[in-house]
Amino acid sequence: MRITGTFIDEISHDIPHQNWGKAEWDADFGHMKAIGIDTVILIRSGYRRFITYPSPWLQQHLGCYEPPVDLVELFLQLAEKHGMKFYFGLYDSGKYWDTGDMQHEIDANRYVIDEVWAKYGHYSSFGGWYLSMEISRKTKGAAAAFRTLGMQCKDVSGNLPTFISPWIDGKKAVLAASSSLTKAESVSLKAHEEEWGEIFTEIKGAVDAVAFQDGHIDYHELGDFFAVNKRLADAHGMACWTNAESFDRDMPIKFLPIKFEKLRLKLEAARQAGYDKAITFEFSHFMSPQSAYMQAGHLFNRYQEYMESLT
Amino acid sequence: MRITGTFIDEISHDIPHQNWGKAEWDADFGHMKAIGIDTVILIRSGYRRFITYPSPWLQQHLGCYEPPVDLVELFLQLAEKHGMKFYFGLYDSGKYWDTGDMQHEIDANRYVIDEVWAKYGHYSSFGGWYLSMEISRKTKGAAAAFRTLGMQCKDVSGNLPTFISPWIDGKKAVLAASSSLTKAESVSLKAHEEEWGEIFTEIKGAVDAVAFQDGHIDYHELGDFFAVNKRLADAHGMACWTNAESFDRDMPIKFLPIKFEKLRLKLEAARQAGYDKAITFEFSHFMSPQSAYMQAGHLFNRYQEYMESLT
Amino acid sequence: MRITGTFIDEISHDIPHQNWGKAEWDADFGHMKAIGIDTVILIRSGYRRFITYPSPWLQQHLGCYEPPVDLVELFLQLAEKHGMKFYFGLYDSGKYWDTGDMQHEIDANRYVIDEVWAKYGHYSSFGGWYLSMEISRKTKGAAAAFRTLGMQCKDVSGNLPTFISPWIDGKKAVLAASSSLTKAESVSLKAHEEEWGEIFTEIKGAVDAVAFQDGHIDYHELGDFFAVNKRLADAHGMACWTNAESFDRDMPIKFLPIKFEKLRLKLEAARQAGYDKAITFEFSHFMSPQSAYMQAGHLFNRYQEYMESLT
């Protein structure tokens, strides 16, 4: 199961910034390409007041700061240069995390989607949309919002594909800022299937692919959960991707690159479940030879050896 | 707003040590000089039993360990070599943090100040004193102690300048060892002005500059708080510096280098408020090209590009 | 007090993985050798479902994952190449940590010990056994289990030496996943001596050396505790080693390399107490010139300078 896509974590909730300029990003797209990545996904175009592109609407209406660089333009141009597709991640006002109400996200992104498509839609590398609000089963009410946002993205862009990347409410579903690594209560396989069946029914047609994050359950649970995910996606006509997390959730330092063996277990499980595509969160901190975390460069080498051993 | 000073975080409360020797420090002073830093400030000369210079008094009376290197001498010599001024940070017994009583700090530093001036006062790079006890509005009782310590420093050294670097009791004023990043209760602008007005009245004459730490409030609050700080400093005849923190308070890893955009926002706010000088906590971990945190080297580059773009 | 042994932290509870391959491990054994290390100790051969060598028994009976590399074989071969002794760390099912019951560890390791000796006992570098269950005074019931396991190791291998590395229940004895650095209640010197006297009486003959972890007490307490440890070990005919932790327990980031001054204080205390050998947890993350933590390379240099200054 080759990883062919990666998130780009700018703006980040919880991963310290590498402070790369244009030269470092150009080199990193080259590193991605070298291991077969053809898709880059901006994790979100903004979070609260920090944004990735100069947005008149967000700056005027939500008090966002003028960004020092237009990262959306930079990433679209580098994607063109390196022959990759770019997915645009929607704006995250932070209010959904605070209040559980998705209306703020719908209101803001109505403008963001139009603004972004008008400004950047002409790039041949503009390949799709990422509905960036992360949900799990307890946020089922959010499904209607996903439907609204997904349809707007598709309508404005001539039906470019959309995807989501929710989390499984497993034992490792704890906040990054929490000092714990696990929680006592986690979802059963049966409840997972029932609840996501309802969500998929509601978002069908507005969301083309679902890429569950693979890091919230234990490694021996991967097979069962992945089989359910694939069955659900197939039943609702959605592509089933895996979001193979390349950072380690089992360590007190939140977060450094994952142990290769764990990544391998997760990719093997996705392959066995017949998943359609693997993306990762994310290459530049956790798998890149130029990452500030030197463990990432070694992971890059181990991953390449593994890919070569399969061919 | 160019950064012209940096703390040197030896002894540290909460930043892991880089284990540099003389060669690395010499190179780092060179890196500092290259971006315009003319002032280095020893954050504290000792903390509990760890000290930066061999102190007969501290070793005999407080059980401090014999240090492997005389860092005060090393930094004074490197400051001379690179044409910089060195500020000496007072000793911190740790008892103030435990008990809220500054008397221990006054008692110990009475001897430290004399000892240090006798031993190192002849260095032409000895430029001033840093009253290292970090206070905020809730420690107003500490103001009298600052007065005592500041006057002693000035008296012994022919009136060399003194400064403090307190924190604003904002929403990010949480302990480094806490797993949280923010707290619910934070100071209002009005209370901040009233309470610091009282403190400044008391320390006037004994403290020449105040360098508020800039990391405990949100970025959109910078303008208002900085305007108050400048007004207060002006009213009491003190210089108004900013302590531009170059580490990121918003991330679960405590602490790695800050995202450049955030540092830029803080420096812009200081410039707009008409601040007199910018120092940082601190160059060697968070901005140096040779830092163990490689993000720091990229921050160095982004900062240099920014400075060049302003000229 | 020269460090002549190091743990190898594969599989780790709490230190993020470096993702090294054979080339990096070979180079690291060379770095170890260069500073006088003649003993490498596998911290544990497995933890829960992750294991370091392909074990038919563990895979069939405990659902362990097939490991991507046979690390036991790799380390034995590298130890032969570099002229070092390899100690095998027993399997840790994780159940003892969860339940306080050592019976699971005895049951699993009965098979592991036989399996491993049959498979790897012919290597001339196979030098001994590490009883990997970490205990402290509150787990006295575990002493009988240590006796059982130690005797089995010795019986199967022609009396190869065994050792344990318990912790002192000092003020820094907090969980790695906890956000605190210290706790209020810690053991008194007297209780430490009484309780460990009982434990040593029970394990005598089955355990050849005890290497207390040196990081759970304050630096000024080292002398007193080390003197007790040496007296106890002597009285029970065991060798007294120190496990000199080369990571820093005093910082919010858990864990980065220790400040050299602290390591020096601990090694000096072990020397003064007349300890027999110093090992460290552990070289590859915290002292190696090729560690992903660049502070480690500087620690390597400071340590080398210190060793040279003593000769």
PDB file of N, CA and C in Angstrom, chain C residues 148-217:
ATOM      1  N   THR C 148      12.686 -16.683  40.607  1.00  0.00           N
ATOM      2  CA  THR C 148      12.324 -17.727  39.647  1.00  0.00           C
ATOM      3  C   THR C 148      12.935 -17.463  38.276  1.00  0.00           C
ATOM      4  N   LEU C 149      12.776 -16.232  37.804  1.00  0.00           N
ATOM      5  CA  LEU C 149      13.259 -15.895  36.460  1.00  0.00           C
ATOM      6  C   LEU C 149      14.786 -15.916  36.394  1.00  0.00           C
ATOM      7  N   GLY C 150      15.403 -15.345  37.402  1.00  0.00           N
ATOM      8  CA  GLY C 150      16.869 -15.309  37.423  1.00  0.00           C
ATOM      9  C   GLY C 150      17.454 -16.719  37.423  1.00  0.00           C
ATOM     10  N   MET C 151      16.878 -17.601  38.231  1.00  0.00           N
ATOM     11  CA  MET C 151      17.406 -18.967  38.293  1.00  0.00           C
ATOM     12  C   MET C 151      17.222 -19.677  36.954  1.00  0.00           C
ATOM     13  N   GLN C 152      16.110 -19.431  36.313  1.00  0.00           N
ATOM     14  CA  GLN C 152      15.896 -20.090  35.020  1.00  0.00           C
ATOM     15  C   GLN C 152      16.915 -19.608  33.980  1.00  0.00           C
ATOM     16  N   CYS C 153      17.171 -18.331  33.967  1.00  0.00           N
ATOM     17  CA  CYS C 153      18.168 -17.776  33.037  1.00  0.00           C
ATOM     18  C   CYS C 153      19.533 -18.423  33.284  1.00  0.00           C
ATOM     19  N   LYS C 154      19.903 -18.492  34.535  1.00  0.00           N
ATOM     20  CA  LYS C 154      21.223 -19.019  34.878  1.00  0.00           C
ATOM     21  C   LYS C 154      21.308 -20.519  34.572  1.00  0.00           C
ATOM     22  N   ASP C 155      20.237 -21.230  34.893  1.00  0.00           N
ATOM     23  CA  ASP C 155      20.240 -22.678  34.671  1.00  0.00           C
ATOM     24  C   ASP C 155      20.410 -23.026  33.191  1.00  0.00           C
ATOM     25  N   VAL C 156      19.682 -22.327  32.357  1.00  0.00           N
ATOM     26  CA  VAL C 156      19.676 -22.679  30.939  1.00  0.00           C
ATOM     27  C   VAL C 156      21.004 -22.300  30.254  1.00  0.00           C
ATOM     28  N   SER C 157      21.678 -21.290  30.802  1.00  0.00           N
ATOM     29  CA  SER C 157      22.805 -20.708  30.071  1.00  0.00           C
ATOM     30  C   SER C 157      24.159 -20.994  30.720  1.00  0.00           C
ATOM     31  N   GLY C 158      24.222 -21.994  31.576  1.00  0.00           N
ATOM     32  CA  GLY C 158      25.504 -22.263  32.219  1.00  0.00           C
ATOM     33  C   GLY C 158      25.928 -21.140  33.145  1.00  0.00           C
ATOM     34  N   ASN C 159      24.931 -20.608  33.860  1.00  0.00           N
ATOM     35  CA  ASN C 159      25.193 -19.609  34.909  1.00  0.00           C
ATOM     36  C   ASN C 159      25.661 -18.244  34.402  1.00  0.00           C
ATOM     37  N   LEU C 160      25.197 -17.840  33.234  1.00  0.00           N
ATOM     38  CA  LEU C 160      25.521 -16.470  32.781  1.00  0.00           C
ATOM     39  C   LEU C 160      24.933 -15.472  33.768  1.00  0.00           C
ATOM     40  N   PRO C 161      25.589 -14.322  33.920  1.00  0.00           N
ATOM     41  CA  PRO C 161      25.137 -13.366  34.937  1.00  0.00           C
ATOM     42  C   PRO C 161      23.784 -12.727  34.608  1.00  0.00           C
ATOM     43  N   THR C 162      23.103 -12.320  35.686  1.00  0.00           N
ATOM     44  CA  THR C 162      21.794 -11.647  35.584  1.00  0.00           C
ATOM     45  C   THR C 162      21.870 -10.334  36.357  1.00  0.00           C
ATOM     46  N   PHE C 163      21.051  -9.370  35.918  1.00  0.00           N
ATOM     47  CA  PHE C 163      20.961  -8.160  36.747  1.00  0.00           C
ATOM     48  C   PHE C 163      19.582  -7.522  36.630  1.00  0.00           C
ATOM     49  N   ILE C 164      19.320  -6.639  37.587  1.00  0.00           N
ATOM     50  CA  ILE C 164      18.065  -5.888  37.607  1.00  0.00           C
ATOM     51  C   ILE C 164      18.391  -4.401  37.694  1.00  0.00           C
ATOM     52  N   SER C 165      17.398  -3.578  37.336  1.00  0.00           N
ATOM     53  CA  SER C 165      17.602  -2.119  37.401  1.00  0.00           C
ATOM     54  C   SER C 165      16.357  -1.453  37.985  1.00  0.00           C
ATOM     55  N   PRO C 166      16.200  -1.540  39.296  1.00  0.00           N
ATOM     56  CA  PRO C 166      15.000  -0.978  39.934  1.00  0.00           C
ATOM     57  C   PRO C 166      15.121   0.529  40.104  1.00  0.00           C
ATOM     58  N   TRP C 167      14.027   1.136  40.522  1.00  0.00           N
ATOM     59  CA  TRP C 167      14.115   2.570  40.786  1.00  0.00           C
ATOM     60  C   TRP C 167      13.960   2.846  42.276  1.00  0.00           C
ATOM     61  N   ILE C 168      14.573   3.934  42.678  1.00  0.00           N
ATOM     62  CA  ILE C 168      14.408   4.430  44.040  1.00  0.00           C
ATOM     63  C   ILE C 168      13.121   5.237  44.067  1.00  0.00           C
ATOM     64  N   ASP C 169      12.305   5.034  45.083  1.00  0.00           N
ATOM     65  CA  ASP C 169      10.989   5.685  45.113  1.00  0.00           C
ATOM     66  C   ASP C 169      11.115   7.133  45.574  1.00  0.00           C
ATOM     67  N   GLY C 170      11.930   7.894  44.855  1.00  0.00           N
ATOM     68  CA  GLY C 170      12.212   9.273  45.234  1.00  0.00           C
ATOM     69  C   GLY C 170      11.189  10.250  44.696  1.00  0.00           C
ATOM     70  N   LYS C 171      11.477  11.540  44.859  1.00  0.00           N
ATOM     71  CA  LYS C 171      10.469  12.554  44.529  1.00  0.00           C
ATOM     72  C   LYS C 171      10.207  12.670  43.039  1.00  0.00           C
ATOM     73  N   LYS C 172      11.130  12.165  42.222  1.00  0.00           N
ATOM     74  CA  LYS C 172      10.891  12.245  40.772  1.00  0.00           C
ATOM     75  C   LYS C 172      10.321  10.942  40.212  1.00  0.00           C
ATOM     76  N   ALA C 173       9.871  10.049  41.093  1.00  0.00           N
ATOM     77  CA  ALA C 173       9.297   8.785  40.624  1.00  0.00           C
ATOM     78  C   ALA C 173       7.846   8.990  40.204  1.00  0.00           C
ATOM     79  N   VAL C 174       7.670   9.625  39.039  1.00  0.00           N
ATOM     80  CA  VAL C 174       6.340   9.848  38.478  1.00  0.00           C
ATOM     81  C   VAL C 174       6.294   9.208  37.099  1.00  0.00           C
ATOM     82  N   LEU C 175       5.104   8.912  36.624  1.00  0.00           N
ATOM     83  CA  LEU C 175       4.967   8.278  35.310  1.00  0.00           C
ATOM     84  C   LEU C 175       5.399   9.215  34.192  1.00  0.00           C
ATOM     85  N   ALA C 176       6.000   8.636  33.152  1.00  0.00           N
ATOM     86  CA  ALA C 176       6.430   9.449  32.010  1.00  0.00           C
ATOM     87  C   ALA C 176       5.250  10.184  31.384  1.00  0.00           C
ATOM     88  N   ALA C 177       4.075   9.543  31.393  1.00  0.00           N
ATOM     89  CA  ALA C 177       2.908  10.147  30.754  1.00  0.00           C
ATOM     90  C   ALA C 177       2.255  11.210  31.641  1.00  0.00           C
ATOM     91  N   SER C 178       2.717  11.337  32.882  1.00  0.00           N
ATOM     92  CA  SER C 178       2.177  12.363  33.761  1.00  0.00           C
ATOM     93  C   SER C 178       2.751  13.716  33.393  1.00  0.00           C
ATOM     94  N   SER C 179       1.960  14.771  33.612  1.00  0.00           N
ATOM     95  CA  SER C 179       2.496  16.100  33.302  1.00  0.00           C
ATOM     96  C   SER C 179       3.348  16.626  34.453  1.00  0.00           C
ATOM     97  N   SER C 180       3.296  15.998  35.613  1.00  0.00           N
ATOM     98  CA  SER C 180       4.133  16.464  36.722  1.00  0.00           C
ATOM     99  C   SER C 180       5.551  15.939  36.603  1.00  0.00           C
ATOM    100  N   LEU C 181       6.444  16.618  37.300  1.00  0.00           N
ATOM    101  CA  LEU C 181       7.846  16.196  37.332  1.00  0.00           C
ATOM    102  C   LEU C 181       8.208  15.584  38.681  1.00  0.00           C
ATOM    103  N   THR C 182       7.460  15.931  39.717  1.00  0.00           N
ATOM    104  CA  THR C 182       7.774  15.422  41.049  1.00  0.00           C
ATOM    105  C   THR C 182       6.490  15.064  41.783  1.00  0.00           C
ATOM    106  N   LYS C 183       6.649  14.336  42.876  1.00  0.00           N
ATOM    107  CA  LYS C 183       5.516  14.035  43.750  1.00  0.00           C
ATOM    108  C   LYS C 183       5.887  14.427  45.171  1.00  0.00           C
ATOM    109  N   ALA C 184       4.876  14.542  46.022  1.00  0.00           N
ATOM    110  CA  ALA C 184       5.115  15.039  47.375  1.00  0.00           C
ATOM    111  C   ALA C 184       5.718  13.963  48.276  1.00  0.00           C
ATOM    112  N   GLU C 185       5.239  12.742  48.172  1.00  0.00           N
ATOM    113  CA  GLU C 185       5.672  11.673  49.059  1.00  0.00           C
ATOM    114  C   GLU C 185       6.840  10.926  48.452  1.00  0.00           C
ATOM    115  N   SER C 186       7.937  10.836  49.148  1.00  0.00           N
ATOM    116  CA  SER C 186       9.023  10.011  48.643  1.00  0.00           C
ATOM    117  C   SER C 186       9.619   9.221  49.798  1.00  0.00           C
ATOM    118  N   VAL C 187      10.375   8.203  49.448  1.00  0.00           N
ATOM    119  CA  VAL C 187      10.845   7.268  50.454  1.00  0.00           C
ATOM    120  C   VAL C 187      11.941   7.898  51.325  1.00  0.00           C
ATOM    121  N   SER C 188      11.965   7.538  52.576  1.00  0.00           N
ATOM    122  CA  SER C 188      13.067   7.968  53.443  1.00  0.00           C
ATOM    123  C   SER C 188      14.243   7.020  53.231  1.00  0.00           C
ATOM    124  N   LEU C 189      15.410   7.492  53.593  1.00  0.00           N
ATOM    125  CA  LEU C 189      16.611   6.679  53.459  1.00  0.00           C
ATOM    126  C   LEU C 189      16.485   5.389  54.278  1.00  0.00           C
ATOM    127  N   LYS C 190      15.891   5.515  55.454  1.00  0.00           N
ATOM    128  CA  LYS C 190      15.764   4.375  56.346  1.00  0.00           C
ATOM    129  C   LYS C 190      14.814   3.315  55.761  1.00  0.00           C
ATOM    130  N   ALA C 191      13.675   3.768  55.271  1.00  0.00           N
ATOM    131  CA  ALA C 191      12.722   2.821  54.687  1.00  0.00           C
ATOM    132  C   ALA C 191      13.328   2.168  53.446  1.00  0.00           C
ATOM    133  N   HIS C 192      14.050   2.964  52.661  1.00  0.00           N
ATOM    134  CA  HIS C 192      14.714   2.419  51.468  1.00  0.00           C
ATOM    135  C   HIS C 192      15.642   1.271  51.872  1.00  0.00           C
ATOM    136  N   GLU C 193      16.425   1.480  52.894  1.00  0.00           N
ATOM    137  CA  GLU C 193      17.393   0.455  53.299  1.00  0.00           C
ATOM    138  C   GLU C 193      16.699  -0.804  53.822  1.00  0.00           C
ATOM    139  N   GLU C 194      15.687  -0.611  54.650  1.00  0.00           N
ATOM    140  CA  GLU C 194      14.974  -1.768  55.211  1.00  0.00           C
ATOM    141  C   GLU C 194      14.295  -2.596  54.127  1.00  0.00           C
ATOM    142  N   GLU C 195      13.587  -1.896  53.260  1.00  0.00           N
ATOM    143  CA  GLU C 195      12.781  -2.625  52.287  1.00  0.00           C
ATOM    144  C   GLU C 195      13.635  -3.323  51.239  1.00  0.00           C
ATOM    145  N   TRP C 196      14.702  -2.646  50.808  1.00  0.00           N
ATOM    146  CA  TRP C 196      15.573  -3.288  49.820  1.00  0.00           C
ATOM    147  C   TRP C 196      16.419  -4.392  50.441  1.00  0.00           C
ATOM    148  N   GLY C 197      16.682  -4.263  51.744  1.00  0.00           N
ATOM    149  CA  GLY C 197      17.359  -5.352  52.439  1.00  0.00           C
ATOM    150  C   GLY C 197      16.534  -6.628  52.347  1.00  0.00           C
ATOM    151  N   GLU C 198      15.242  -6.504  52.567  1.00  0.00           N
ATOM    152  CA  GLU C 198      14.362  -7.679  52.451  1.00  0.00           C
ATOM    153  C   GLU C 198      14.341  -8.240  51.032  1.00  0.00           C
ATOM    154  N   ILE C 199      14.264  -7.339  50.072  1.00  0.00           N
ATOM    155  CA  ILE C 199      14.215  -7.804  48.673  1.00  0.00           C
ATOM    156  C   ILE C 199      15.519  -8.510  48.302  1.00  0.00           C
ATOM    157  N   PHE C 200      16.640  -7.902  48.673  1.00  0.00           N
ATOM    158  CA  PHE C 200      17.942  -8.490  48.310  1.00  0.00           C
ATOM    159  C   PHE C 200      18.115  -9.867  48.946  1.00  0.00           C
ATOM    160  N   THR C 201      17.638 -10.012  50.158  1.00  0.00           N
ATOM    161  CA  THR C 201      17.720 -11.315  50.824  1.00  0.00           C
ATOM    162  C   THR C 201      17.001 -12.380  49.992  1.00  0.00           C
ATOM    163  N   GLU C 202      15.897 -11.971  49.414  1.00  0.00           N
ATOM    164  CA  GLU C 202      15.089 -12.938  48.674  1.00  0.00           C
ATOM    165  C   GLU C 202      15.683 -13.284  47.305  1.00  0.00           C
ATOM    166  N   ILE C 203      16.311 -12.316  46.651  1.00  0.00           N
ATOM    167  CA  ILE C 203      16.776 -12.574  45.278  1.00  0.00           C
ATOM    168  C   ILE C 203      18.242 -13.006  45.216  1.00  0.00           C
ATOM    169  N   LYS C 204      18.896 -12.969  46.350  1.00  0.00           N
ATOM    170  CA  LYS C 204      20.315 -13.351  46.436  1.00  0.00           C
ATOM    171  C   LYS C 204      20.566 -14.707  45.761  1.00  0.00           C
ATOM    172  N   GLY C 205      21.583 -14.747  44.940  1.00  0.00           N
ATOM    173  CA  GLY C 205      21.899 -16.002  44.261  1.00  0.00           C
ATOM    174  C   GLY C 205      21.279 -16.102  42.883  1.00  0.00           C
ATOM    175  N   ALA C 206      20.146 -15.443  42.700  1.00  0.00           N
ATOM    176  CA  ALA C 206      19.487 -15.464  41.387  1.00  0.00           C
ATOM    177  C   ALA C 206      19.792 -14.203  40.586  1.00  0.00           C
ATOM    178  N   VAL C 207      20.280 -13.192  41.282  1.00  0.00           N
ATOM    179  CA  VAL C 207      20.568 -11.903  40.640  1.00  0.00           C
ATOM    180  C   VAL C 207      22.000 -11.522  41.003  1.00  0.00           C
ATOM    181  N   ASP C 208      22.835 -11.315  39.992  1.00  0.00           N
ATOM    182  CA  ASP C 208      24.255 -11.070  40.257  1.00  0.00           C
ATOM    183  C   ASP C 208      24.609  -9.609  40.467  1.00  0.00           C
ATOM    184  N   ALA C 209      23.809  -8.732  39.883  1.00  0.00           N
ATOM    185  CA  ALA C 209      24.111  -7.300  40.024  1.00  0.00           C
ATOM    186  C   ALA C 209      22.818  -6.507  40.082  1.00  0.00           C
ATOM    187  N   VAL C 210      22.883  -5.382  40.777  1.00  0.00           N
ATOM    188  CA  VAL C 210      21.736  -4.469  40.836  1.00  0.00           C
ATOM    189  C   VAL C 210      22.206  -3.096  40.376  1.00  0.00           C
ATOM    190  N   ALA C 211      21.471  -2.540  39.436  1.00  0.00           N
ATOM    191  CA  ALA C 211      21.834  -1.228  38.872  1.00  0.00           C
ATOM    192  C   ALA C 211      20.680  -0.272  39.115  1.00  0.00           C
ATOM    193  N   PHE C 212      20.650   0.330  40.318  1.00  0.00           N
ATOM    194  CA  PHE C 212      19.572   1.286  40.588  1.00  0.00           C
ATOM    195  C   PHE C 212      19.596   2.421  39.562  1.00  0.00           C
ATOM    196  N   GLN C 213      18.427   2.779  39.068  1.00  0.00           N
ATOM    197  CA  GLN C 213      18.282   3.980  38.248  1.00  0.00           C
ATOM    198  C   GLN C 213      18.627   5.183  39.134  1.00  0.00           C
ATOM    199  N   ASP C 214      19.380   6.124  38.589  1.00  0.00           N
ATOM    200  CA  ASP C 214      19.880   7.210  39.446  1.00  0.00           C
ATOM    201  C   ASP C 214      19.106   8.515  39.318  1.00  0.00           C
ATOM    202  N   GLY C 215      17.949   8.470  38.645  1.00  0.00           N
ATOM    203  CA  GLY C 215      17.295   9.734  38.312  1.00  0.00           C
ATOM    204  C   GLY C 215      16.092  10.135  39.143  1.00  0.00           C
ATOM    205  N   HIS C 216      15.735   9.348  40.152  1.00  0.00           N
ATOM    206  CA  HIS C 216      14.483   9.640  40.859  1.00  0.00           C
ATOM    207  C   HIS C 216      14.671  10.427  42.147  1.00  0.00           C
ATOM    208  N   ILE C 217      15.921  10.654  42.519  1.00  0.00           N
ATOM    209  CA  ILE C 217      16.190  11.435  43.733  1.00  0.00           C
ATOM    210  C   ILE C 217      16.909  12.724  43.346  1.00  0.00           C
TER     211      ILE C 217
END
